[in-house]
PDB file of C-alpha atoms in Angstrom:
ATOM      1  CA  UNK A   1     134.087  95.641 130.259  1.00  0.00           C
ATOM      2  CA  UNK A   2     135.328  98.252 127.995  1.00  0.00           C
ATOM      3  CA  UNK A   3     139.039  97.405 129.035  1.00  0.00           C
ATOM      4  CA  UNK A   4     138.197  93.945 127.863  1.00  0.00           C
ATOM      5  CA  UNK A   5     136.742  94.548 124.632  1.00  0.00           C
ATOM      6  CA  UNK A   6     139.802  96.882 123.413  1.00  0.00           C
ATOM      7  CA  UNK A   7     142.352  93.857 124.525  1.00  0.00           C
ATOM      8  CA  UNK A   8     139.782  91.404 122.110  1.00  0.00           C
ATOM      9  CA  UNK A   9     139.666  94.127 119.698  1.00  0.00           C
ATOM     10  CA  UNK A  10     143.624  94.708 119.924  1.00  0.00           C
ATOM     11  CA  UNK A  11     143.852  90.927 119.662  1.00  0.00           C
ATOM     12  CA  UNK A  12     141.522  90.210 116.848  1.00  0.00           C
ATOM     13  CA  UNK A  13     143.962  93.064 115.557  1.00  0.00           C
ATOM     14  CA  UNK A  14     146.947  91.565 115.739  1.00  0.00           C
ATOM     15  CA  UNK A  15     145.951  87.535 114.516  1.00  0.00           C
ATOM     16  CA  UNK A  16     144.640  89.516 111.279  1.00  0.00           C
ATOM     17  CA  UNK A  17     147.939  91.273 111.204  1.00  0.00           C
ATOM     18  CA  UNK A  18     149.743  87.624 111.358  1.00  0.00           C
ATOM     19  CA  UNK A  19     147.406  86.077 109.008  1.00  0.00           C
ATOM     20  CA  UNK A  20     148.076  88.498 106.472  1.00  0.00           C
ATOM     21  CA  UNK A  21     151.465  88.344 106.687  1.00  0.00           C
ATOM     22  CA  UNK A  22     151.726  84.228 106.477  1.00  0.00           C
ATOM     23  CA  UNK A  23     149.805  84.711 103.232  1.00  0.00           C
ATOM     24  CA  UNK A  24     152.780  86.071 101.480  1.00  0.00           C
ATOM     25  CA  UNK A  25     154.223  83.747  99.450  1.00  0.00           C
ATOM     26  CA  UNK A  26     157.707  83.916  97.837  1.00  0.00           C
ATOM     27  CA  UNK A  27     157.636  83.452  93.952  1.00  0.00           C
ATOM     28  CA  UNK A  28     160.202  81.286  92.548  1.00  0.00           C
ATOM     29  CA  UNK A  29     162.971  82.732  90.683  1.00  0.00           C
ATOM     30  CA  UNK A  30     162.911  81.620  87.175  1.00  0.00           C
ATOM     31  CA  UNK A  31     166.881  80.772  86.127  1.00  0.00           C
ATOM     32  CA  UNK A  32     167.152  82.196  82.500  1.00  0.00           C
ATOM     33  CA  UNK A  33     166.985  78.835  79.931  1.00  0.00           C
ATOM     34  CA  UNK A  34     170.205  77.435  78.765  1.00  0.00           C
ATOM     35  CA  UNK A  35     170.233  78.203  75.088  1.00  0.00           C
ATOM     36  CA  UNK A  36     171.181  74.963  72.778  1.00  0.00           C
ATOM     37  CA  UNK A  37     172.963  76.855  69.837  1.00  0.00           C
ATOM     38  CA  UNK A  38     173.440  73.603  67.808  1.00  0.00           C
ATOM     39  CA  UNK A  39     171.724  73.268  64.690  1.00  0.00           C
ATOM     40  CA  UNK A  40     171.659  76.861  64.073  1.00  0.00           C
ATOM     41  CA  UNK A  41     174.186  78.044  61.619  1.00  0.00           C
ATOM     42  CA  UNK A  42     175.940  81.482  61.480  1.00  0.00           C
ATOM     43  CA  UNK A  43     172.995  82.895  59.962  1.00  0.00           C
ATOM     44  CA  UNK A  44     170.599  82.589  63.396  1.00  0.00           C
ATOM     45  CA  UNK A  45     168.694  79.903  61.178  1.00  0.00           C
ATOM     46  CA  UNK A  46     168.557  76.396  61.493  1.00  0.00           C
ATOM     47  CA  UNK A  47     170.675  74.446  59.550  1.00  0.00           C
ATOM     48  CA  UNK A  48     169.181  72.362  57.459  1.00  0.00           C
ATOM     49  CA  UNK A  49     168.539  73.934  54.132  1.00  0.00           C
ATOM     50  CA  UNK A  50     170.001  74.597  50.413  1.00  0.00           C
ATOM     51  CA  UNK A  51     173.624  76.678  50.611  1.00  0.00           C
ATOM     52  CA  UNK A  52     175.605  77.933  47.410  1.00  0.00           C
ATOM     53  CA  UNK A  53     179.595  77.357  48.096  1.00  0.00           C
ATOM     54  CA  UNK A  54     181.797  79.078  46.510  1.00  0.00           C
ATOM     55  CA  UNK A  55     185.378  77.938  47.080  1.00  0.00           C
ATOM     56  CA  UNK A  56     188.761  79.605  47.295  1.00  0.00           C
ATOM     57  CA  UNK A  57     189.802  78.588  44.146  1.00  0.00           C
ATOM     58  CA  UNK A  58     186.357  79.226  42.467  1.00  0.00           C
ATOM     59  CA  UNK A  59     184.189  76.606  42.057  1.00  0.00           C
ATOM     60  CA  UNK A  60     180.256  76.700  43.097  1.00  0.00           C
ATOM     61  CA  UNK A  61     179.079  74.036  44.806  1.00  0.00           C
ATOM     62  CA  UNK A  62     175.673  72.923  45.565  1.00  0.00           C
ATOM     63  CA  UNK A  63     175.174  71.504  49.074  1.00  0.00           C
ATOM     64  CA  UNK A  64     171.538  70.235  50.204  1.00  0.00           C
ATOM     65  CA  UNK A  65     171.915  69.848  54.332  1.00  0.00           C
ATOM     66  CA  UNK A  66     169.298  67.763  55.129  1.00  0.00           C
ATOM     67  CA  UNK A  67     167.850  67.678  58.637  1.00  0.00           C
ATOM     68  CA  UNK A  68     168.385  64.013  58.938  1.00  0.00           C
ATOM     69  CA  UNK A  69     172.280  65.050  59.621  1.00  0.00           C
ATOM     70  CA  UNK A  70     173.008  63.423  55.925  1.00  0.00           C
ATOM     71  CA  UNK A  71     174.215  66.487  53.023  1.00  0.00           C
ATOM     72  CA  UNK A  72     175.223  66.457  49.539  1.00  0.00           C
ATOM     73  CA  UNK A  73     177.336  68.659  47.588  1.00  0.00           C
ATOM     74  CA  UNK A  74     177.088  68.933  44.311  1.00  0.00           C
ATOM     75  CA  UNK A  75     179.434  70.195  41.170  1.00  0.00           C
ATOM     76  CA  UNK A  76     177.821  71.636  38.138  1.00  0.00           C
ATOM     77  CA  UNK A  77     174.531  69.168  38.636  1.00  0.00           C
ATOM     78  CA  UNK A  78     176.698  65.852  39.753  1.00  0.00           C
ATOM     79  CA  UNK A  79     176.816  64.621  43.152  1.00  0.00           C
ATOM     80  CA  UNK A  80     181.114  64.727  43.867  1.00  0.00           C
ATOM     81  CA  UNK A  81     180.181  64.018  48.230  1.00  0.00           C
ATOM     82  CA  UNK A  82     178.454  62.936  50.447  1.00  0.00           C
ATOM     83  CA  UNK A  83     178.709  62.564  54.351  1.00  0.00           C
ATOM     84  CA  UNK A  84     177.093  63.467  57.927  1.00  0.00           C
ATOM     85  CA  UNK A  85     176.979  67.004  59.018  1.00  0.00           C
ATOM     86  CA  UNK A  86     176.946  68.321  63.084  1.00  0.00           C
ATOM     87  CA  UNK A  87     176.383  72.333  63.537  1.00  0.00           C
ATOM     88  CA  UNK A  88     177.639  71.980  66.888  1.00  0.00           C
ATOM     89  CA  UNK A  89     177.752  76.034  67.695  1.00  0.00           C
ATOM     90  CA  UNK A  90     176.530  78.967  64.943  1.00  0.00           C
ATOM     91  CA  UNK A  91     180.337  79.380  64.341  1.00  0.00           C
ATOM     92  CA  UNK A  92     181.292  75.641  63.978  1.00  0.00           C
ATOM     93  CA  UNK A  93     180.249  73.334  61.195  1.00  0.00           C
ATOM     94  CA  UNK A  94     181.160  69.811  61.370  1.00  0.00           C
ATOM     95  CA  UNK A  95     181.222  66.932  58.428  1.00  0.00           C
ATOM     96  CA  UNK A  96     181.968  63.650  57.918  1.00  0.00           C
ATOM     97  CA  UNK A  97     182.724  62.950  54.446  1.00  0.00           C
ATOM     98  CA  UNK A  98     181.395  59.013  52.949  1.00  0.00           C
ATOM     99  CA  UNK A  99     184.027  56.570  52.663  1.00  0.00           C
ATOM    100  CA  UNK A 100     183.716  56.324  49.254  1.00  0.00           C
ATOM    101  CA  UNK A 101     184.442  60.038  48.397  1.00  0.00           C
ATOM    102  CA  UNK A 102     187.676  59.916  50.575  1.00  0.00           C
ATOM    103  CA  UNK A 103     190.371  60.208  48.894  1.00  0.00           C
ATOM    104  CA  UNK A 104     194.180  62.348  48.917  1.00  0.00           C
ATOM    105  CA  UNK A 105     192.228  65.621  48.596  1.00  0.00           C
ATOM    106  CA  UNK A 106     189.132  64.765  50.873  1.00  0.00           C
ATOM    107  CA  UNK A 107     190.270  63.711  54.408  1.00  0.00           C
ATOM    108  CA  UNK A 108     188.533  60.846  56.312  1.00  0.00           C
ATOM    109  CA  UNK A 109     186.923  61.547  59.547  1.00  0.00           C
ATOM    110  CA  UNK A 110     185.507  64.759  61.138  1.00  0.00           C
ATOM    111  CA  UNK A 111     186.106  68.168  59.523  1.00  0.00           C
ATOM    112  CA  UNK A 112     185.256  71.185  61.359  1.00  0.00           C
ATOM    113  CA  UNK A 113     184.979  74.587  59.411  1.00  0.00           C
ATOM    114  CA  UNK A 114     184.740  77.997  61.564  1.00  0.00           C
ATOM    115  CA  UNK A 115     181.937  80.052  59.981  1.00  0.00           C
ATOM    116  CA  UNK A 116     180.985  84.032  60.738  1.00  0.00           C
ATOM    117  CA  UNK A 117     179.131  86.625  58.575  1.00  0.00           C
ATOM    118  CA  UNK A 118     181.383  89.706  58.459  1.00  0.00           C
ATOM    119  CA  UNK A 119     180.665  93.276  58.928  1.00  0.00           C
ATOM    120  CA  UNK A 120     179.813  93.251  55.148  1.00  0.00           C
ATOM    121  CA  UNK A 121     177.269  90.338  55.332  1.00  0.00           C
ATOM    122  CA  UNK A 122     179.272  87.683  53.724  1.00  0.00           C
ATOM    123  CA  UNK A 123     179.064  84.526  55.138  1.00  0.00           C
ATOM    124  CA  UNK A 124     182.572  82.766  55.395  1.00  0.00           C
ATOM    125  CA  UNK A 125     183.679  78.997  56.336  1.00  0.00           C
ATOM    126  CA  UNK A 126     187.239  78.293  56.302  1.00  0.00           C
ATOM    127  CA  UNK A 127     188.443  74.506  56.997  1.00  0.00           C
ATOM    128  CA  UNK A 128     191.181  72.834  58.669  1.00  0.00           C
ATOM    129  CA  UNK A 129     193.386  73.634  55.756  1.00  0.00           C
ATOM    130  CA  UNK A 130     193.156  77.194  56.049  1.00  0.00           C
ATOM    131  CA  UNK A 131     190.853  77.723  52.613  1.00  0.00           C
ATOM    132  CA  UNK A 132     187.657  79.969  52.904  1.00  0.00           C
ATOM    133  CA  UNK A 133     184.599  79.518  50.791  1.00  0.00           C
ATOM    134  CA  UNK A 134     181.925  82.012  50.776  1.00  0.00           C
ATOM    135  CA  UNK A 135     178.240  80.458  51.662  1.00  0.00           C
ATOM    136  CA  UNK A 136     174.998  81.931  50.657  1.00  0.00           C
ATOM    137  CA  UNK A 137     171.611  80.096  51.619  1.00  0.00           C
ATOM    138  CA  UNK A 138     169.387  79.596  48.688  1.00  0.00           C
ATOM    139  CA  UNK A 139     165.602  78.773  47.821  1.00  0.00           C
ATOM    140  CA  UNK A 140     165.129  74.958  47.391  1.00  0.00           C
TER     141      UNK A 140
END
């Protein structure tokens, strides 16, 4: 009798043993998120928002980005473009100038400037042509 209570004991023993080790489970592996960097300009923010340019050859412009993917740049308080806008990376800015603002100066179709901030915080964007403006992002 004793003999068979230490084989029920030993095999009580061992289906607890079993059990306990079904109940481990193995927790998924969460695969980092793939990080959509368009819309945010070289600053880390998003894009939309009011931006002083000024341009190589000195002139301040006033551009209102809108986050309808419309802007408007400004000269001295009057409108002188208009177009579509596409941050497509922090370091590439995208426009679209209106038709009716194209002209020998303004090309038609999409533009894409490269923007950084430099190791002494200043904000470039230099287009197709080779000419970099300095960009600041102001209070609307």
């Amino acid at each position: 009798m004793r003999k068979l209570i230490l084989v029920a004991s030993a095999a009580i023993l061992a289906g607890c043993s079993q059990a306990a080790e079904e109940e481990v489970v193995d927790e998924p592996v969460e695969e980092p998120a793939m990080v959509d960097e368009s819309g945010i300009a070289a600053d880390g923010q998003a894009t939309p928002g009011m931006y002083r340019v000024t341009s190589s050859d000195g002139n301040v412009y006033d551009e209102d980005v809108r986050a309808d993917g419309t802007y408007t740049q400004s000269l001295n308080g009057e409108v002188v473009e208009t177009g579509r806008w596409d941050q497509k990376s922090p370091s590439q800015y995208c426009y679209t100038v209106d038709e009716a603002y194209v002209d020998e100066d303004t090309p038609a179709g999409e533009q894409c400037n490269t923007e950084q901030i430099g190791e002494d915080g200043v904000w470039t964007s230099t287009n197709p042509a080779g000419e970099t403006a300095v960009v600041e992002r102001v209070e609307s």
